[in-house]
PDB file of C-alpha atoms in Angstrom:
ATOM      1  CA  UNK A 994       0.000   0.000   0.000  1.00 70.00           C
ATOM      2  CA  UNK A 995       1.327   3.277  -1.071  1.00 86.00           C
ATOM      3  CA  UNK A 996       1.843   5.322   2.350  1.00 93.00           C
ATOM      4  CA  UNK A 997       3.115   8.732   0.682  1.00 95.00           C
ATOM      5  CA  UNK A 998       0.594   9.598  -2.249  1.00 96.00           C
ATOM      6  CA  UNK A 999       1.277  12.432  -5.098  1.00 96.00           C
ATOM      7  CA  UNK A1000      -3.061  12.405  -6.393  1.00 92.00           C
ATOM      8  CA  UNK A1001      -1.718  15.045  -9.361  1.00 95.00           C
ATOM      9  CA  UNK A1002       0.388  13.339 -11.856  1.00 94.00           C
ATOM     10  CA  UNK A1003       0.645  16.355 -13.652  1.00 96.00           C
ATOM     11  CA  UNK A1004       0.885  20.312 -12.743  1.00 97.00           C
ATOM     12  CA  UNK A1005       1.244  23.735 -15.498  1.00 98.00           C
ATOM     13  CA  UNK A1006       1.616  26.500 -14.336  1.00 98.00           C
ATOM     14  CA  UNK A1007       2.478  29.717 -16.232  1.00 97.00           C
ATOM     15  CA  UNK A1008       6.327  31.791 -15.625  1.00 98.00           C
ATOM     16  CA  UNK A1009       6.486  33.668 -12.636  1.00 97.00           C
ATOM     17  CA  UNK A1010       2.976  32.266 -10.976  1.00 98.00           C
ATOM     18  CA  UNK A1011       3.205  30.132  -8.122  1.00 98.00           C
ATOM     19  CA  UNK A1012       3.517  26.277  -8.377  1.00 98.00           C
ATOM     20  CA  UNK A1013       1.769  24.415  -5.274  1.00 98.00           C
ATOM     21  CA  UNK A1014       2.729  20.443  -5.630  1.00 98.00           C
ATOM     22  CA  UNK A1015       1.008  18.256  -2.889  1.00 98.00           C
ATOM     23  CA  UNK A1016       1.855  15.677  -1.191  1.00 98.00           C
ATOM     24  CA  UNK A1017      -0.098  13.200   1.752  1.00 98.00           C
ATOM     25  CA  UNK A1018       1.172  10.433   3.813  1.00 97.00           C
ATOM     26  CA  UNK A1019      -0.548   7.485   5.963  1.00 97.00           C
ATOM     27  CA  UNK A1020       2.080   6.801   8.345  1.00 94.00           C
ATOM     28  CA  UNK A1021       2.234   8.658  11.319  1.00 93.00           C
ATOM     29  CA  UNK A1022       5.528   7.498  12.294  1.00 92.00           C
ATOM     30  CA  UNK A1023       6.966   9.692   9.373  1.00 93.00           C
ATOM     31  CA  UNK A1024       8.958  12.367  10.987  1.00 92.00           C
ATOM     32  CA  UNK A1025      11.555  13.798   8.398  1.00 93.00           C
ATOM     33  CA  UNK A1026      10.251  14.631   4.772  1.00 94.00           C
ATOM     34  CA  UNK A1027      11.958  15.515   2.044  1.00 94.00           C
ATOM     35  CA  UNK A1028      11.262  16.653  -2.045  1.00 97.00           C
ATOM     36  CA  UNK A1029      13.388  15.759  -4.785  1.00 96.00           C
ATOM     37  CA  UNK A1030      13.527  17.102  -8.311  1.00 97.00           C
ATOM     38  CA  UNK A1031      14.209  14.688 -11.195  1.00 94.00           C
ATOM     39  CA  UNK A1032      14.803  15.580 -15.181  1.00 92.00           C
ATOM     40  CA  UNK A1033      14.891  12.764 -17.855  1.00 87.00           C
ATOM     41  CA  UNK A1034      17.948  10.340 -17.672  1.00 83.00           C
ATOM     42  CA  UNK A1035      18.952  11.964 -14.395  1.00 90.00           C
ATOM     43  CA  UNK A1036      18.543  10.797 -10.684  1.00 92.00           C
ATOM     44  CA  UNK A1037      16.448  12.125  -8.607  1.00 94.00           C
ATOM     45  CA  UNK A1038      18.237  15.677  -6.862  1.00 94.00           C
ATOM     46  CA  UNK A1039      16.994  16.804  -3.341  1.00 93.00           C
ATOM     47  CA  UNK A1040      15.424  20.165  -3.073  1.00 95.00           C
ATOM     48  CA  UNK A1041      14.028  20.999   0.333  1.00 95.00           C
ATOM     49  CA  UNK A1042      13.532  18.828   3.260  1.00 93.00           C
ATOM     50  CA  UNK A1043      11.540  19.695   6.584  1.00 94.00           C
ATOM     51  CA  UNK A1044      11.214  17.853  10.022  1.00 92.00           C
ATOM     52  CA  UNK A1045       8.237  16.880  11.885  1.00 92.00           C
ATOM     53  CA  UNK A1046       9.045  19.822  14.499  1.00 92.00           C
ATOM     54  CA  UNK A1047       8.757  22.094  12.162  1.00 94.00           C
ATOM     55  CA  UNK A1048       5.559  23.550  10.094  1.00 95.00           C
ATOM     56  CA  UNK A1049       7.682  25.582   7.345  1.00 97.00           C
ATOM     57  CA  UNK A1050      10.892  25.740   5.505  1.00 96.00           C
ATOM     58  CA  UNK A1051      11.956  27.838   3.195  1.00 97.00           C
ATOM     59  CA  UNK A1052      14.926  28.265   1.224  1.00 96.00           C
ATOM     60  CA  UNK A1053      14.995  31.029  -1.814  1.00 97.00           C
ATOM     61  CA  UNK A1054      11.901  30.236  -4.203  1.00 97.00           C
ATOM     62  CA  UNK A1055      11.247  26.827  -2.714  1.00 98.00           C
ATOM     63  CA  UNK A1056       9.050  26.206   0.509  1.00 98.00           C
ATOM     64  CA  UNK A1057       7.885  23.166   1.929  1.00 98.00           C
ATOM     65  CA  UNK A1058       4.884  23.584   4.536  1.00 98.00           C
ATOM     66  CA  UNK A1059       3.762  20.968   6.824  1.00 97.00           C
ATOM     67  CA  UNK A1060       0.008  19.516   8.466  1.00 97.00           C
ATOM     68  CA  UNK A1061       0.845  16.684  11.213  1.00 95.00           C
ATOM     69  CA  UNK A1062      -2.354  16.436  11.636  1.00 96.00           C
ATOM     70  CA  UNK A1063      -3.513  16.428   8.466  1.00 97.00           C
ATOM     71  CA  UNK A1064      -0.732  14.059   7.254  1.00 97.00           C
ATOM     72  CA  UNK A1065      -0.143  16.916   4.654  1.00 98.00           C
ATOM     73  CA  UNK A1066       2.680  18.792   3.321  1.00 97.00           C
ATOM     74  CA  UNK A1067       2.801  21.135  -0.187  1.00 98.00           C
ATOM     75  CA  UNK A1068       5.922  22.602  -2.022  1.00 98.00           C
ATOM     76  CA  UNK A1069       5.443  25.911  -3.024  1.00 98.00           C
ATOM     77  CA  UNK A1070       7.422  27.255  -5.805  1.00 98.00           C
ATOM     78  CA  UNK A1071       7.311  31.247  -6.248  1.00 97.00           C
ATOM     79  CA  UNK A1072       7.971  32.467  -8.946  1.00 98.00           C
ATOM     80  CA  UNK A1073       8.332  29.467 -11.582  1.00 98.00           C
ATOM     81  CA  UNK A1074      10.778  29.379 -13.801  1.00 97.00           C
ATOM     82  CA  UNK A1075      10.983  27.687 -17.205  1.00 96.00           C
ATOM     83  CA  UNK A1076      13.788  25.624 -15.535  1.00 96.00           C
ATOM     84  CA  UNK A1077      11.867  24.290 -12.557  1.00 97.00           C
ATOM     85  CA  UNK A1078       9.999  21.600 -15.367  1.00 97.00           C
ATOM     86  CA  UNK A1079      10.557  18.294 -13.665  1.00 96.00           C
ATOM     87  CA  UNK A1080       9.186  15.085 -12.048  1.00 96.00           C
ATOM     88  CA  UNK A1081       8.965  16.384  -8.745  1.00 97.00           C
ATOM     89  CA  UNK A1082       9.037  13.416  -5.825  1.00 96.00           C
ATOM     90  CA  UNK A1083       7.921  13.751  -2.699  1.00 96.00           C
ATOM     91  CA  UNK A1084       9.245  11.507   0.262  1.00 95.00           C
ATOM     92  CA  UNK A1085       9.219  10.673   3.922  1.00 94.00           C
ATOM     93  CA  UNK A1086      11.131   9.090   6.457  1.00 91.00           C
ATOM     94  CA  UNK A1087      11.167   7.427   9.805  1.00 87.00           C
ATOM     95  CA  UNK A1088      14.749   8.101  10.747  1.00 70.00           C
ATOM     96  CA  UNK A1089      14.619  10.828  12.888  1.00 64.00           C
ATOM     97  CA  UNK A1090      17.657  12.313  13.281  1.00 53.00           C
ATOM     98  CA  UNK A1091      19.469   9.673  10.984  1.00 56.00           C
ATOM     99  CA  UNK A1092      18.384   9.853   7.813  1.00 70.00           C
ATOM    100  CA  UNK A1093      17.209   6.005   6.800  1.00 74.00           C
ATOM    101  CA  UNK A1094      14.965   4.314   3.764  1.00 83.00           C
ATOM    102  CA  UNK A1095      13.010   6.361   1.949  1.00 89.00           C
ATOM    103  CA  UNK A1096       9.125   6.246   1.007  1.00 92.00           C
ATOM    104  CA  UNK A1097       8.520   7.602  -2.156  1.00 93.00           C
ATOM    105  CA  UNK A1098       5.654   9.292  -3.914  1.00 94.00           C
ATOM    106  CA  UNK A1099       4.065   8.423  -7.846  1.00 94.00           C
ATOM    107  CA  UNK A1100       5.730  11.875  -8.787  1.00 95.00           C
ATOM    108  CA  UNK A1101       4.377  15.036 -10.105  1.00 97.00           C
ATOM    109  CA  UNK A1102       5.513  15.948 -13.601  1.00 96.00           C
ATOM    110  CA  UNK A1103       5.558  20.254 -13.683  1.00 97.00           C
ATOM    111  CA  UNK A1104       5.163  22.296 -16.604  1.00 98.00           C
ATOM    112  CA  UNK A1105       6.384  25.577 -16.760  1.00 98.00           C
ATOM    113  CA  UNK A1106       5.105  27.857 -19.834  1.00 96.00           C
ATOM    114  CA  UNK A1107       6.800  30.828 -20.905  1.00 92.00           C
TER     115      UNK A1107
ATOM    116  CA  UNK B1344      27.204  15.869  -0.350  1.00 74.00           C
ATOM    117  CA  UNK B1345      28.331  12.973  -1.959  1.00 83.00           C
ATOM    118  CA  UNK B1346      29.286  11.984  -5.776  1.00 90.00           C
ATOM    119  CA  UNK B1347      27.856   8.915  -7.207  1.00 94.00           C
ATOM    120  CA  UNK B1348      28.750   7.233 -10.521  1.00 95.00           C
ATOM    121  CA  UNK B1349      26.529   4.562 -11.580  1.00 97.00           C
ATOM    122  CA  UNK B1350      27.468   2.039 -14.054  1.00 97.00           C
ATOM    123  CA  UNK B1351      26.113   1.060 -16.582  1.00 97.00           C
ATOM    124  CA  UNK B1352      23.807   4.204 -17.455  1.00 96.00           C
ATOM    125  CA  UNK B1353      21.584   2.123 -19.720  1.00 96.00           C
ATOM    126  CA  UNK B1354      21.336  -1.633 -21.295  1.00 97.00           C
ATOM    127  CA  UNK B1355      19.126  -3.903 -23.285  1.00 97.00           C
ATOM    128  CA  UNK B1356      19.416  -7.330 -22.263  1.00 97.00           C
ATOM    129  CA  UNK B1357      18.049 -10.060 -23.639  1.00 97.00           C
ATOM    130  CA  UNK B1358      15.555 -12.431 -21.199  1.00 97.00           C
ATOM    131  CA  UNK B1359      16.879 -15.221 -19.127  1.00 97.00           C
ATOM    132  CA  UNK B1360      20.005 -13.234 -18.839  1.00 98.00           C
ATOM    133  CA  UNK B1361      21.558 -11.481 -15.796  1.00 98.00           C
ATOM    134  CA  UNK B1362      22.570  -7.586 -15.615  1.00 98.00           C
ATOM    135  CA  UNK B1363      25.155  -6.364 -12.538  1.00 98.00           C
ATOM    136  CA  UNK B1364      24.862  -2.626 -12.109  1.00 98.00           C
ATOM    137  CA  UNK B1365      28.187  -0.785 -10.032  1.00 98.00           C
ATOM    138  CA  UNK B1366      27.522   2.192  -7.911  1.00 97.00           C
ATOM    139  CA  UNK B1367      30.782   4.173  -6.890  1.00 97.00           C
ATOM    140  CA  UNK B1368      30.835   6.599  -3.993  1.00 95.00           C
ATOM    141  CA  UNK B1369      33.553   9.157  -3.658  1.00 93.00           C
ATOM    142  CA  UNK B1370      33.338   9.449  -0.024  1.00 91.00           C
ATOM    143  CA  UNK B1371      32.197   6.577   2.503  1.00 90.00           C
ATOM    144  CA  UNK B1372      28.906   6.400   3.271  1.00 89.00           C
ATOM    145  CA  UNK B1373      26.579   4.804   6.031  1.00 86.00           C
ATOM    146  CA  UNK B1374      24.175   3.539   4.394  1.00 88.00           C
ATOM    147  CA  UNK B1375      24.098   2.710   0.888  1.00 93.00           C
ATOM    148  CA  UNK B1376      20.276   1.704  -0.971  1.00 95.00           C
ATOM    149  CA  UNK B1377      19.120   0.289  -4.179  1.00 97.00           C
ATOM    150  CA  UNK B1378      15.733   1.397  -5.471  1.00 96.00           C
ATOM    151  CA  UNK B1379      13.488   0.681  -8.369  1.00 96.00           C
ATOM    152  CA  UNK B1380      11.276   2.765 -10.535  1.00 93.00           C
ATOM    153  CA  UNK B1381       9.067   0.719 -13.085  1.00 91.00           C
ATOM    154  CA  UNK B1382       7.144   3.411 -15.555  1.00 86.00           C
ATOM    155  CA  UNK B1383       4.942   5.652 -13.892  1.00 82.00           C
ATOM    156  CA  UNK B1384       5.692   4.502 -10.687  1.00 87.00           C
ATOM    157  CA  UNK B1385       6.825   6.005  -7.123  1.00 89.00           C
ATOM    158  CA  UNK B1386      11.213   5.144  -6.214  1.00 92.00           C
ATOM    159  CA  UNK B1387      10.871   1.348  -4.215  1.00 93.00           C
ATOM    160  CA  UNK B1388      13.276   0.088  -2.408  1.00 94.00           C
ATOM    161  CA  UNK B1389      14.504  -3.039  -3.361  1.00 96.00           C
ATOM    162  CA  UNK B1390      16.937  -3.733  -0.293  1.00 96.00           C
ATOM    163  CA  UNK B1391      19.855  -1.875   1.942  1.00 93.00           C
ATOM    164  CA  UNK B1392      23.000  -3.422   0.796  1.00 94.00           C
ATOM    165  CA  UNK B1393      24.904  -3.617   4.431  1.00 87.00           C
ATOM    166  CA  UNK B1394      28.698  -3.431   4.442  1.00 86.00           C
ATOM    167  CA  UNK B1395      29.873  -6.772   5.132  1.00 82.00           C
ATOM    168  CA  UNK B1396      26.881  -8.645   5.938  1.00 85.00           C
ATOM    169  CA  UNK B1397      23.733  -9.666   3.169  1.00 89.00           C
ATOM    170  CA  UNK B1398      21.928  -6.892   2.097  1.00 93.00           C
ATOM    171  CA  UNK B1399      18.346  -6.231   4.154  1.00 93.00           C
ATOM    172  CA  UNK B1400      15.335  -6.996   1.200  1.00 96.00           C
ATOM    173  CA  UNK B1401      12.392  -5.313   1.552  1.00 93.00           C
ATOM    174  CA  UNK B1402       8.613  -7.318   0.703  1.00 93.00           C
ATOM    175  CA  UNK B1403       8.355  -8.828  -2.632  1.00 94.00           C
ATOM    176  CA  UNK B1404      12.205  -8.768  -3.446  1.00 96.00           C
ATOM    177  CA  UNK B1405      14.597 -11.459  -2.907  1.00 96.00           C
ATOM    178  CA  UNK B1406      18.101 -12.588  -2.561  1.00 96.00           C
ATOM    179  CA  UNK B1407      18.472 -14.914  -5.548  1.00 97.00           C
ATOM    180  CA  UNK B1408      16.394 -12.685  -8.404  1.00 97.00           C
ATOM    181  CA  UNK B1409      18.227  -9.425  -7.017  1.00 98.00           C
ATOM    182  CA  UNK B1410      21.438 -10.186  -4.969  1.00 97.00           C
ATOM    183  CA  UNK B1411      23.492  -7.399  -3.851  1.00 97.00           C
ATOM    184  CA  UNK B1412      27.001  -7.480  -2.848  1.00 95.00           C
ATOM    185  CA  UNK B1413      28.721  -4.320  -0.451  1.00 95.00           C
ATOM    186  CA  UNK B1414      32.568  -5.214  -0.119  1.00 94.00           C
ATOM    187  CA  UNK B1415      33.468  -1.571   1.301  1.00 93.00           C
ATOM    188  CA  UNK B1416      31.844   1.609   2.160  1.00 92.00           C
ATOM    189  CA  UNK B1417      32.082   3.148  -0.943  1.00 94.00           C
ATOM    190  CA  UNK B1418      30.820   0.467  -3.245  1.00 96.00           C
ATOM    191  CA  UNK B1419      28.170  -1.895  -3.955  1.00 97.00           C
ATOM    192  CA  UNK B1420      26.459  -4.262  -6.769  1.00 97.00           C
ATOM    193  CA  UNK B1421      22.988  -4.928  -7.542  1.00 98.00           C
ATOM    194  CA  UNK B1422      22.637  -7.953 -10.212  1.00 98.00           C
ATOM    195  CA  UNK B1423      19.160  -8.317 -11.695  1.00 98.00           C
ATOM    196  CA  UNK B1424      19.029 -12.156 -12.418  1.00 98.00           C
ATOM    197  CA  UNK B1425      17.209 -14.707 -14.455  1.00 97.00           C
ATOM    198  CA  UNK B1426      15.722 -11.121 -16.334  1.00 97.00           C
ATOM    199  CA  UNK B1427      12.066 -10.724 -18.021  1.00 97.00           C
ATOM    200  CA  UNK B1428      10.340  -7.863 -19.768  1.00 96.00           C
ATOM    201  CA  UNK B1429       8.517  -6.994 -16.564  1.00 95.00           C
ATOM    202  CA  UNK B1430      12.025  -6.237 -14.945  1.00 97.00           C
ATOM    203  CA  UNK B1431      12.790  -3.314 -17.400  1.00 96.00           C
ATOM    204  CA  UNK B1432      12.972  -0.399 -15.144  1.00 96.00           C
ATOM    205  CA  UNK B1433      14.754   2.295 -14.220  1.00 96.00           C
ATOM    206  CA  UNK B1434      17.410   1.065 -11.189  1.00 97.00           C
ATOM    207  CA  UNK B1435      18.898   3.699  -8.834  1.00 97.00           C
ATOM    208  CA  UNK B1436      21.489   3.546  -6.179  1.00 96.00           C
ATOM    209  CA  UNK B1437      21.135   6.025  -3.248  1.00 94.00           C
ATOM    210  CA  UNK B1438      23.342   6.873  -0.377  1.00 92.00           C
ATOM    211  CA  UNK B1439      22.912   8.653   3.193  1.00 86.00           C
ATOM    212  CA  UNK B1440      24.782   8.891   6.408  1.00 79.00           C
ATOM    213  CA  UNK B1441      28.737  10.285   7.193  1.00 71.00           C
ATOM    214  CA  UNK B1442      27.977  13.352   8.223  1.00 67.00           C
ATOM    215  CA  UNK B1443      26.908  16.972   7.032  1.00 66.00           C
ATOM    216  CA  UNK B1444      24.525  16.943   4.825  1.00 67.00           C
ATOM    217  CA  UNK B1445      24.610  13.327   4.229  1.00 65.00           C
ATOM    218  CA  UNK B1446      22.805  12.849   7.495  1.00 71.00           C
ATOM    219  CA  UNK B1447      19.798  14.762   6.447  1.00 77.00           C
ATOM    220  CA  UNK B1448      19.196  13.983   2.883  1.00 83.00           C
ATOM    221  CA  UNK B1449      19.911  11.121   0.590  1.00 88.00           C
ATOM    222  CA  UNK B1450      21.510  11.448  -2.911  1.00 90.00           C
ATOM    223  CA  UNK B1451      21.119   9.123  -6.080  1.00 93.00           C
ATOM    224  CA  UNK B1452      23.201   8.142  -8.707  1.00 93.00           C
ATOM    225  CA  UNK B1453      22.220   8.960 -12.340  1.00 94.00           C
ATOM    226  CA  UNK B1454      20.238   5.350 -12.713  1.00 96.00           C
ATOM    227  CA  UNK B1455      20.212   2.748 -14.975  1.00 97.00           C
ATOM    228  CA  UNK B1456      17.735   2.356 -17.587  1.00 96.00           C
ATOM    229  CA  UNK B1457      17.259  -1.197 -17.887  1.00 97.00           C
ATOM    230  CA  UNK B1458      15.460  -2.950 -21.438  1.00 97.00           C
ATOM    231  CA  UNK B1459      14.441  -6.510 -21.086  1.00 97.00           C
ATOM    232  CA  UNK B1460      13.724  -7.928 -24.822  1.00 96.00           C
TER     233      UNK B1460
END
């Protein structure tokens, strides 16, 4: 059973709008989440990453926000860029403090139009 | 952060046949993880290849169809054996854990895009 679930395969959003890519989880031991960014024939890259202690993170365009209790977090990226067109991943963790296996989401393929 | 060269970065193999992938870390890692992504699918772990000891498989994967061999901390193997179509996928090798930033997010090789005719 998938426990961390992407529901939009696919986002467009316009240059310079804001993209809002969701992401929700079942497990409620997750405690550490992270997004990754992945273009064709490349790994996946990590973006952004934000603990369970936290509800926001933000670093330059990128922002991750988090709902415990809604087992809910969203990256928001403001403004979009041409360049941020990727399979974005969300993913989650049980580590803690040490970063262990990672759950992965279906993916979210974004458009960005000029 | 950590560089990872994967090897090879794509192959066709025929069926019945067996495929090792290498995955080469320039710094020693932790924790070292091979993943699958079949098309249109979420990253699954296939197992965490343990330095020294057999590798940890998770549910549905198993030693003799995907062993996995970890002679250091910077390297690993994962062979896909006995192959069929339904094993052409997209096989990643991911590392965490020395420290830094490798304790707080996990970075992937390139992949290997894997063809089963």
């Amino acid at each position: 059973d998938q426990q961390v679930k992407q529901n939009s395969p696919s986002l467009s959003v316009q240059e310079g709008r804001i993209s809002i890519l969701n992401c929700d989880y079942t497990n409620s031991m997750f405690d550490y989440f992270l997004w990754y960014k992945k273009y064709p024939a490349e790994g996946p890259t990590f973006l952004i990453s934000i603990s369970s202690i936290k509800d926001k993170n933000e670093d330059g365009r990128f922002t991750v926000f988090l709902n415990k209790s809604a087992k809910h977090l969203s990256l928001h990226i403001v403004p979009s860029q041409p360049g941020d067109s990727a399979v974005y991943f969300c993913a989650a963790s049980e580590g803690g403090s040490t970063l262990g296996r990672l759950y992965f989401g279906r993916g979210t393929q974004l458009t960005v139009w000029p | 952060s950590a560089v990872i060269s994967q090897k090879p970065s794509r192959d066709i193999c025929q069926r019945g046949t067996s495929l090792t992938i290498q995955c080469q870390v320039d710094s020693q890692v932790t924790m070292m993880f091979w993943y699958r992504q079949q098309p249109g699918q979420s990253l699954t772990l296939i197992a965490t290849a343990n330095q020294g000891s057999e590798a940890t498989y998770e549910s549905g994967f198993v030693i003799d169809k995907f062993p996995i061999s970890r002679p250091n901390l910077t390297f690993s193997t994962l062979t896909v054996s006995n192959m069929s179509p339904e094993d052409s996928s997209i096989y990643l090798c991911s590392v965490a854990g020395t420290g830094g930033s490798m304790n707080t997010e996990a970075f992937f090789g390139q992949g290997t895009r894997l063809t089963v005719v």
